[in-house]
Each structure stands twice: as structure tokens, then as C-alpha cells.
């Protein structure tokens, strides 16, 4: 299997882009993404651990986290299709495999998406990321703590506080003890 399968793994399309597609085209895209994920996961690390794989994980986590946070306030999360459930599982497997290269924002997004459903797998992602990049610990202190502190300001509004609380709780569930 060549490296081409990684290059067929694009950034995950946004919710707005997916909603604009006809159902048949969306189903086709989901099947292609699912298949590409499976192929990418099966690659050896030298071919799999690429910018394309990390971009997919980051874009998937960002979009899914945004939808989860929106669902806290505006509507309950809609149920996922069969293909979307497969994509969700495979995206986490890929995140485990590329964890050493993930940044703090992607880790936070992954925590929001998976902390309530796949905690042990998520913890292994965090542990691998921290082991490979010890600078994530100071990054948490210098970037995340001030951001969360700002969001807990009552002037931000109740919705922002609810979303911030979900982010903090999800992150605290997932982080290794040294963070």
C-alpha cells in the first residue's frame, strides 16, 4: 500500500459544508472518509504520521467539539449515521497513532468529543502526546488556564460559562496526572 492513501485523507469538512450537500453525496463522502481512515490507520508509522493525518485529526476534533458544545445550549446532539459512527471511532484510533504530534488545541478538542465515551483511549492519546512533547505541560499552564479563567467571567454569559465548564471537565478527565 502506498503513501497515496494519506494524501486522500483531506481535512474533515465542516458541519456547514456537510449540511449543504445532498444526502447521497454526504453518504458518499462519509464512506470515502471512512475508507481513507482505515487505509491510513493500516499504514506503517513512517507513512501514516504525516501532516495530512494530523490535519484530519485536528479538523475532525475541532468540528466535532464545536458541535458538542453547540448541542449543550441549542439542541441535543443529533444521532450519528452508521458511517459517521465509524468515522468517529477511526478518527480516535488515528489520533492515538499520531498523538505525539498533536498540539494542545487538538487535545482539548479531542477531550470534548471523547471524554464521555472513550476515556481510556483518550487518556492514552494524552499520555503519548505528553511523553513525546513535555512542552505541553507549560503550554497548558500558559495558554489554557488563562483562557478558561477568562471564560468563567460572568460577563461572558451563562452559555459561555456552561461551555467552558464542559471543556474544563472534559480536559480534566483526560489529562495525565503530571498535567
mmCIF file of N, CA, C and O in Angstrom, residues 1-78:
data_model
loop_
_atom_site.group_PDB
_atom_site.id
_atom_site.type_symbol
_atom_site.label_atom_id
_atom_site.label_comp_id
_atom_site.label_asym_id
_atom_site.label_seq_id
_atom_site.Cartn_x
_atom_site.Cartn_y
_atom_site.Cartn_z
ATOM 1 N N UNK A 1 0.856 -1.177 0.000
ATOM 2 C CA UNK A 1 0.000 0.000 0.000
ATOM 3 C C UNK A 1 0.896 1.233 0.000
ATOM 4 O O UNK A 1 1.800 1.344 0.798
ATOM 5 N N UNK A 2 0.648 2.157 -0.856
ATOM 6 C CA UNK A 2 1.483 3.339 -0.985
ATOM 7 C C UNK A 2 1.068 4.454 -0.054
ATOM 8 O O UNK A 2 0.079 4.371 0.656
ATOM 9 N N UNK A 3 1.820 5.508 -0.083
ATOM 10 C CA UNK A 3 1.558 6.679 0.739
ATOM 11 C C UNK A 3 0.371 7.476 0.211
ATOM 12 O O UNK A 3 -0.092 8.400 0.856
ATOM 13 N N UNK A 4 -0.139 7.117 -0.958
ATOM 14 C CA UNK A 4 -1.235 7.868 -1.578
ATOM 15 C C UNK A 4 -2.474 7.920 -0.701
ATOM 16 O O UNK A 4 -3.226 8.895 -0.746
ATOM 17 N N UNK A 5 -2.743 6.896 0.090
ATOM 18 C CA UNK A 5 -3.964 6.880 0.892
ATOM 19 C C UNK A 5 -3.972 8.002 1.924
ATOM 20 O O UNK A 5 -5.021 8.499 2.283
ATOM 21 N N UNK A 6 -2.804 8.400 2.423
ATOM 22 C CA UNK A 6 -2.753 9.510 3.364
ATOM 23 C C UNK A 6 -3.145 10.801 2.661
ATOM 24 O O UNK A 6 -3.860 11.626 3.201
ATOM 25 N N UNK A 7 -2.688 10.963 1.423
ATOM 26 C CA UNK A 7 -2.995 12.191 0.705
ATOM 27 C C UNK A 7 -4.472 12.269 0.307
ATOM 28 O O UNK A 7 -4.976 13.339 0.027
ATOM 29 N N UNK A 8 -5.162 11.143 0.294
ATOM 30 C CA UNK A 8 -6.598 11.160 0.019
ATOM 31 C C UNK A 8 -7.396 11.469 1.283
ATOM 32 O O UNK A 8 -8.605 11.543 1.243
ATOM 33 N N UNK A 9 -6.712 11.616 2.400
ATOM 34 C CA UNK A 9 -7.371 11.941 3.658
ATOM 35 C C UNK A 9 -7.305 13.451 3.845
ATOM 36 O O UNK A 9 -6.339 13.982 4.379
ATOM 37 N N UNK A 10 -8.326 14.155 3.377
ATOM 38 C CA UNK A 10 -8.295 15.623 3.467
ATOM 39 C C UNK A 10 -8.716 16.081 4.862
ATOM 40 O O UNK A 10 -9.078 15.272 5.708
ATOM 41 N N UNK A 11 -8.678 17.373 5.061
ATOM 42 C CA UNK A 11 -9.248 17.926 6.286
ATOM 43 C C UNK A 11 -10.723 17.538 6.327
ATOM 44 O O UNK A 11 -11.376 17.417 5.279
ATOM 45 N N UNK A 12 -11.228 17.322 7.516
ATOM 46 C CA UNK A 12 -12.628 16.927 7.661
ATOM 47 C C UNK A 12 -13.518 18.112 7.286
ATOM 48 O O UNK A 12 -13.294 19.230 7.760
ATOM 49 N N UNK A 13 -14.520 17.894 6.443
ATOM 50 C CA UNK A 13 -15.387 19.017 6.043
ATOM 51 C C UNK A 13 -16.206 19.535 7.226
ATOM 52 O O UNK A 13 -16.649 18.765 8.065
ATOM 53 N N UNK A 14 -16.399 20.822 7.261
ATOM 54 C CA UNK A 14 -17.144 21.448 8.359
ATOM 55 C C UNK A 14 -18.600 21.016 8.339
ATOM 56 O O UNK A 14 -19.125 20.540 7.323
ATOM 57 N N UNK A 15 -19.256 21.233 9.451
ATOM 58 C CA UNK A 15 -20.679 20.909 9.555
ATOM 59 C C UNK A 15 -21.482 21.680 8.511
ATOM 60 O O UNK A 15 -22.370 21.117 7.868
ATOM 61 N N UNK A 16 -21.155 22.959 8.331
ATOM 62 C CA UNK A 16 -21.877 23.768 7.343
ATOM 63 C C UNK A 16 -21.710 23.195 5.938
ATOM 64 O O UNK A 16 -22.677 23.107 5.178
ATOM 65 N N UNK A 17 -20.495 22.783 5.616
ATOM 66 C CA UNK A 17 -20.252 22.203 4.289
ATOM 67 C C UNK A 17 -21.012 20.887 4.134
ATOM 68 O O UNK A 17 -21.611 20.627 3.085
ATOM 69 N N UNK A 18 -21.013 20.073 5.165
ATOM 70 C CA UNK A 18 -21.717 18.781 5.091
ATOM 71 C C UNK A 18 -23.231 18.976 5.006
ATOM 72 O O UNK A 18 -23.906 18.254 4.285
ATOM 73 N N UNK A 19 -23.756 19.971 5.719
ATOM 74 C CA UNK A 19 -25.201 20.219 5.677
ATOM 75 C C UNK A 19 -25.666 20.714 4.312
ATOM 76 O O UNK A 19 -26.830 20.549 3.957
ATOM 77 N N UNK A 20 -24.759 21.315 3.559
ATOM 78 C CA UNK A 20 -25.148 21.857 2.255
ATOM 79 C C UNK A 20 -25.194 20.780 1.168
ATOM 80 O O UNK A 20 -25.653 21.048 0.065
ATOM 81 N N UNK A 21 -24.738 19.597 1.485
ATOM 82 C CA UNK A 21 -24.687 18.522 0.483
ATOM 83 C C UNK A 21 -25.990 17.726 0.447
ATOM 84 O O UNK A 21 -26.631 17.530 1.482
ATOM 85 N N UNK A 22 -26.357 17.235 -0.725
ATOM 86 C CA UNK A 22 -27.488 16.297 -0.796
ATOM 87 C C UNK A 22 -27.128 15.028 -0.009
ATOM 88 O O UNK A 22 -25.959 14.677 0.126
ATOM 89 N N UNK A 23 -28.137 14.352 0.490
ATOM 90 C CA UNK A 23 -27.930 13.172 1.332
ATOM 91 C C UNK A 23 -27.067 12.111 0.665
ATOM 92 O O UNK A 23 -26.187 11.521 1.301
ATOM 93 N N UNK A 24 -27.280 11.884 -0.616
ATOM 94 C CA UNK A 24 -26.496 10.850 -1.311
ATOM 95 C C UNK A 24 -25.020 11.234 -1.405
ATOM 96 O O UNK A 24 -24.136 10.393 -1.248
ATOM 97 N N UNK A 25 -24.744 12.504 -1.649
ATOM 98 C CA UNK A 25 -23.366 12.960 -1.741
ATOM 99 C C UNK A 25 -22.695 12.919 -0.361
ATOM 100 O O UNK A 25 -21.531 12.543 -0.242
ATOM 101 N N UNK A 26 -23.440 13.276 0.681
ATOM 102 C CA UNK A 26 -22.913 13.215 2.039
ATOM 103 C C UNK A 26 -22.584 11.769 2.416
ATOM 104 O O UNK A 26 -21.521 11.489 2.979
ATOM 105 N N UNK A 27 -23.475 10.852 2.076
ATOM 106 C CA UNK A 27 -23.222 9.436 2.363
ATOM 107 C C UNK A 27 -21.975 8.962 1.636
ATOM 108 O O UNK A 27 -21.146 8.228 2.206
ATOM 109 N N UNK A 28 -21.808 9.384 0.397
ATOM 110 C CA UNK A 28 -20.625 9.001 -0.383
ATOM 111 C C UNK A 28 -19.348 9.560 0.243
ATOM 112 O O UNK A 28 -18.349 8.849 0.375
ATOM 113 N N UNK A 29 -19.381 10.821 0.631
ATOM 114 C CA UNK A 29 -18.211 11.445 1.261
ATOM 115 C C UNK A 29 -17.867 10.725 2.559
ATOM 116 O O UNK A 29 -16.692 10.454 2.836
ATOM 117 N N UNK A 30 -18.874 10.405 3.366
ATOM 118 C CA UNK A 30 -18.626 9.699 4.622
ATOM 119 C C UNK A 30 -17.991 8.333 4.373
ATOM 120 O O UNK A 30 -17.097 7.916 5.102
ATOM 121 N N UNK A 31 -18.439 7.642 3.338
ATOM 122 C CA UNK A 31 -17.861 6.336 3.019
ATOM 123 C C UNK A 31 -16.411 6.471 2.555
ATOM 124 O O UNK A 31 -15.551 5.673 2.928
ATOM 125 N N UNK A 32 -16.136 7.492 1.754
ATOM 126 C CA UNK A 32 -14.769 7.728 1.284
ATOM 127 C C UNK A 32 -13.857 8.073 2.466
ATOM 128 O O UNK A 32 -12.742 7.551 2.575
ATOM 129 N N UNK A 33 -14.327 8.942 3.356
ATOM 130 C CA UNK A 33 -13.530 9.318 4.530
ATOM 131 C C UNK A 33 -13.281 8.093 5.407
ATOM 132 O O UNK A 33 -12.155 7.845 5.851
ATOM 133 N N UNK A 34 -14.314 7.305 5.627
ATOM 134 C CA UNK A 34 -14.178 6.106 6.454
ATOM 135 C C UNK A 34 -13.158 5.141 5.862
ATOM 136 O O UNK A 34 -12.281 4.614 6.562
ATOM 137 N N UNK A 35 -13.241 4.927 4.570
ATOM 138 C CA UNK A 35 -12.302 4.045 3.883
ATOM 139 C C UNK A 35 -10.880 4.598 3.929
ATOM 140 O O UNK A 35 -9.922 3.858 4.178
ATOM 141 N N UNK A 36 -10.742 5.888 3.693
ATOM 142 C CA UNK A 36 -9.420 6.516 3.735
ATOM 143 C C UNK A 36 -8.820 6.443 5.135
ATOM 144 O O UNK A 36 -7.611 6.229 5.287
ATOM 145 N N UNK A 37 -9.653 6.598 6.149
ATOM 146 C CA UNK A 37 -9.168 6.465 7.523
ATOM 147 C C UNK A 37 -8.644 5.060 7.779
ATOM 148 O O UNK A 37 -7.569 4.881 8.359
ATOM 149 N N UNK A 38 -9.396 4.069 7.363
ATOM 150 C CA UNK A 38 -8.985 2.681 7.552
ATOM 151 C C UNK A 38 -7.646 2.418 6.869
ATOM 152 O O UNK A 38 -6.747 1.798 7.454
ATOM 153 N N UNK A 39 -7.492 2.893 5.646
ATOM 154 C CA UNK A 39 -6.235 2.714 4.915
ATOM 155 C C UNK A 39 -5.085 3.442 5.610
ATOM 156 O O UNK A 39 -3.976 2.916 5.719
ATOM 157 N N UNK A 40 -5.345 4.648 6.080
ATOM 158 C CA UNK A 40 -4.308 5.437 6.741
ATOM 159 C C UNK A 40 -3.882 4.790 8.045
ATOM 160 O O UNK A 40 -2.681 4.712 8.350
ATOM 161 N N UNK A 41 -4.827 4.305 8.816
ATOM 162 C CA UNK A 41 -4.522 3.648 10.088
ATOM 163 C C UNK A 41 -3.637 2.423 9.867
ATOM 164 O O UNK A 41 -2.754 2.128 10.670
ATOM 165 N N UNK A 42 -3.842 1.722 8.762
ATOM 166 C CA UNK A 42 -3.089 0.499 8.474
ATOM 167 C C UNK A 42 -1.662 0.755 7.991
ATOM 168 O O UNK A 42 -0.853 -0.173 7.960
ATOM 169 N N UNK A 43 -1.353 1.988 7.633
ATOM 170 C CA UNK A 43 -0.012 2.298 7.131
ATOM 171 C C UNK A 43 1.036 2.194 8.238
ATOM 172 O O UNK A 43 0.733 2.415 9.411
ATOM 173 N N UNK A 44 2.273 1.924 7.877
ATOM 174 C CA UNK A 44 3.349 1.962 8.879
ATOM 175 C C UNK A 44 3.558 3.407 9.344
ATOM 176 O O UNK A 44 3.242 4.358 8.614
ATOM 177 N N UNK A 45 4.068 3.577 10.560
ATOM 178 C CA UNK A 45 4.223 4.935 11.112
ATOM 179 C C UNK A 45 4.956 5.912 10.196
ATOM 180 O O UNK A 45 4.588 7.081 10.130
ATOM 181 N N UNK A 46 5.949 5.447 9.477
ATOM 182 C CA UNK A 46 6.717 6.360 8.623
ATOM 183 C C UNK A 46 5.863 6.983 7.522
ATOM 184 O O UNK A 46 6.138 8.088 7.068
ATOM 185 N N UNK A 47 4.835 6.288 7.103
ATOM 186 C CA UNK A 47 3.949 6.810 6.060
ATOM 187 C C UNK A 47 2.686 7.433 6.645
ATOM 188 O O UNK A 47 2.111 8.344 6.070
ATOM 189 N N UNK A 48 2.249 6.932 7.780
ATOM 190 C CA UNK A 48 0.997 7.384 8.389
ATOM 191 C C UNK A 48 1.154 8.719 9.106
ATOM 192 O O UNK A 48 0.278 9.574 9.052
ATOM 193 N N UNK A 49 2.260 8.913 9.811
ATOM 194 C CA UNK A 49 2.446 10.101 10.638
ATOM 195 C C UNK A 49 2.833 11.286 9.770
ATOM 196 O O UNK A 49 3.985 11.713 9.736
ATOM 197 N N UNK A 50 1.853 11.809 9.078
ATOM 198 C CA UNK A 50 2.077 12.883 8.114
ATOM 199 C C UNK A 50 1.251 14.110 8.473
ATOM 200 O O UNK A 50 0.327 14.029 9.278
ATOM 201 N N UNK A 51 1.578 15.239 7.863
ATOM 202 C CA UNK A 51 0.740 16.428 8.076
ATOM 203 C C UNK A 51 -0.725 16.183 7.705
ATOM 204 O O UNK A 51 -1.624 16.697 8.364
ATOM 205 N N UNK A 52 -0.974 15.390 6.664
ATOM 206 C CA UNK A 52 -2.355 15.118 6.258
ATOM 207 C C UNK A 52 -3.125 14.392 7.356
ATOM 208 O O UNK A 52 -4.289 14.714 7.635
ATOM 209 N N UNK A 53 -2.495 13.432 7.993
ATOM 210 C CA UNK A 53 -3.158 12.685 9.070
ATOM 211 C C UNK A 53 -3.437 13.598 10.259
ATOM 212 O O UNK A 53 -4.529 13.573 10.843
ATOM 213 N N UNK A 54 -2.453 14.418 10.624
ATOM 214 C CA UNK A 54 -2.643 15.344 11.751
ATOM 215 C C UNK A 54 -3.699 16.399 11.426
ATOM 216 O O UNK A 54 -4.499 16.768 12.281
ATOM 217 N N UNK A 55 -3.704 16.872 10.188
ATOM 218 C CA UNK A 55 -4.711 17.853 9.774
ATOM 219 C C UNK A 55 -6.110 17.261 9.859
ATOM 220 O O UNK A 55 -7.055 17.915 10.317
ATOM 221 N N UNK A 56 -6.252 16.009 9.431
ATOM 222 C CA UNK A 56 -7.560 15.370 9.529
ATOM 223 C C UNK A 56 -7.999 15.277 10.984
ATOM 224 O O UNK A 56 -9.133 15.646 11.319
ATOM 225 N N UNK A 57 -7.124 14.780 11.850
ATOM 226 C CA UNK A 57 -7.484 14.632 13.268
ATOM 227 C C UNK A 57 -7.862 15.987 13.860
ATOM 228 O O UNK A 57 -8.885 16.119 14.542
ATOM 229 N N UNK A 58 -7.071 17.009 13.588
ATOM 230 C CA UNK A 58 -7.347 18.343 14.135
ATOM 231 C C UNK A 58 -8.666 18.904 13.613
ATOM 232 O O UNK A 58 -9.460 19.447 14.388
ATOM 233 N N UNK A 59 -8.911 18.767 12.319
ATOM 234 C CA UNK A 59 -10.151 19.324 11.755
ATOM 235 C C UNK A 59 -11.376 18.532 12.218
ATOM 236 O O UNK A 59 -12.427 19.112 12.487
ATOM 237 N N UNK A 60 -11.228 17.214 12.326
ATOM 238 C CA UNK A 60 -12.344 16.398 12.821
ATOM 239 C C UNK A 60 -12.646 16.750 14.273
ATOM 240 O O UNK A 60 -13.810 16.956 14.644
ATOM 241 N N UNK A 61 -11.609 16.827 15.089
ATOM 242 C CA UNK A 61 -11.805 17.136 16.507
ATOM 243 C C UNK A 61 -12.416 18.525 16.687
ATOM 244 O O UNK A 61 -13.331 18.705 17.501
ATOM 245 N N UNK A 62 -11.930 19.490 15.927
ATOM 246 C CA UNK A 62 -12.452 20.863 16.042
ATOM 247 C C UNK A 62 -13.928 20.926 15.685
ATOM 248 O O UNK A 62 -14.740 21.505 16.421
ATOM 249 N N UNK A 63 -14.304 20.317 14.562
ATOM 250 C CA UNK A 63 -15.704 20.359 14.138
ATOM 251 C C UNK A 63 -16.590 19.590 15.112
ATOM 252 O O UNK A 63 -17.670 20.064 15.483
ATOM 253 N N UNK A 64 -16.144 18.435 15.549
ATOM 254 C CA UNK A 64 -16.952 17.626 16.463
ATOM 255 C C UNK A 64 -17.092 18.290 17.830
ATOM 256 O O UNK A 64 -18.155 18.237 18.446
ATOM 257 N N UNK A 65 -16.014 18.930 18.299
ATOM 258 C CA UNK A 65 -16.082 19.642 19.575
ATOM 259 C C UNK A 65 -17.048 20.823 19.486
ATOM 260 O O UNK A 65 -17.850 21.059 20.398
ATOM 261 N N UNK A 66 -16.973 21.545 18.396
ATOM 262 C CA UNK A 66 -17.889 22.676 18.194
ATOM 263 C C UNK A 66 -19.340 22.199 18.221
ATOM 264 O O UNK A 66 -20.189 22.815 18.871
ATOM 265 N N UNK A 67 -19.610 21.100 17.553
ATOM 266 C CA UNK A 67 -20.979 20.565 17.536
ATOM 267 C C UNK A 67 -21.404 20.096 18.923
ATOM 268 O O UNK A 67 -22.556 20.292 19.329
ATOM 269 N N UNK A 68 -20.503 19.489 19.657
ATOM 270 C CA UNK A 68 -20.824 19.042 21.015
ATOM 271 C C UNK A 68 -21.136 20.232 21.918
ATOM 272 O O UNK A 68 -22.107 20.199 22.694
ATOM 273 N N UNK A 69 -20.352 21.289 21.804
ATOM 274 C CA UNK A 69 -20.586 22.477 22.634
ATOM 275 C C UNK A 69 -21.855 23.207 22.221
ATOM 276 O O UNK A 69 -22.599 23.700 23.078
ATOM 277 N N UNK A 70 -22.121 23.277 20.934
ATOM 278 C CA UNK A 70 -23.374 23.890 20.473
ATOM 279 C C UNK A 70 -24.569 23.094 20.991
ATOM 280 O O UNK A 70 -25.589 23.653 21.356
ATOM 281 N N UNK A 71 -24.438 21.782 21.000
ATOM 282 C CA UNK A 71 -25.513 20.919 21.475
ATOM 283 C C UNK A 71 -25.822 21.089 22.948
ATOM 284 O O UNK A 71 -26.934 20.787 23.389
ATOM 285 N N UNK A 72 -24.865 21.588 23.706
ATOM 286 C CA UNK A 72 -25.115 21.840 25.132
ATOM 287 C C UNK A 72 -26.171 22.920 25.332
ATOM 288 O O UNK A 72 -26.909 22.901 26.308
ATOM 289 N N UNK A 73 -26.200 23.864 24.421
ATOM 290 C CA UNK A 73 -27.059 25.039 24.590
ATOM 291 C C UNK A 73 -28.279 25.008 23.676
ATOM 292 O O UNK A 73 -29.397 25.223 24.120
ATOM 293 N N UNK A 74 -28.074 24.735 22.403
ATOM 294 C CA UNK A 74 -29.122 24.976 21.432
ATOM 295 C C UNK A 74 -29.972 23.768 21.075
ATOM 296 O O UNK A 74 -31.160 23.885 20.887
ATOM 297 N N UNK A 75 -29.386 22.646 20.927
ATOM 298 C CA UNK A 75 -30.171 21.461 20.598
ATOM 299 C C UNK A 75 -29.395 20.242 21.043
ATOM 300 O O UNK A 75 -28.178 20.290 21.117
ATOM 301 N N UNK A 76 -30.090 19.177 21.319
ATOM 302 C CA UNK A 76 -29.347 17.966 21.665
ATOM 303 C C UNK A 76 -28.564 17.484 20.444
ATOM 304 O O UNK A 76 -28.942 17.756 19.309
ATOM 305 N N UNK A 77 -27.473 16.828 20.714
ATOM 306 C CA UNK A 77 -26.670 16.302 19.605
ATOM 307 C C UNK A 77 -27.514 15.354 18.775
ATOM 308 O O UNK A 77 -28.190 14.480 19.301
ATOM 309 N N UNK A 78 -27.478 15.562 17.466
ATOM 310 C CA UNK A 78 -28.218 14.664 16.595
ATOM 311 C C UNK A 78 -27.490 13.326 16.560
ATOM 312 O O UNK A 78 -26.276 13.258 16.733
#
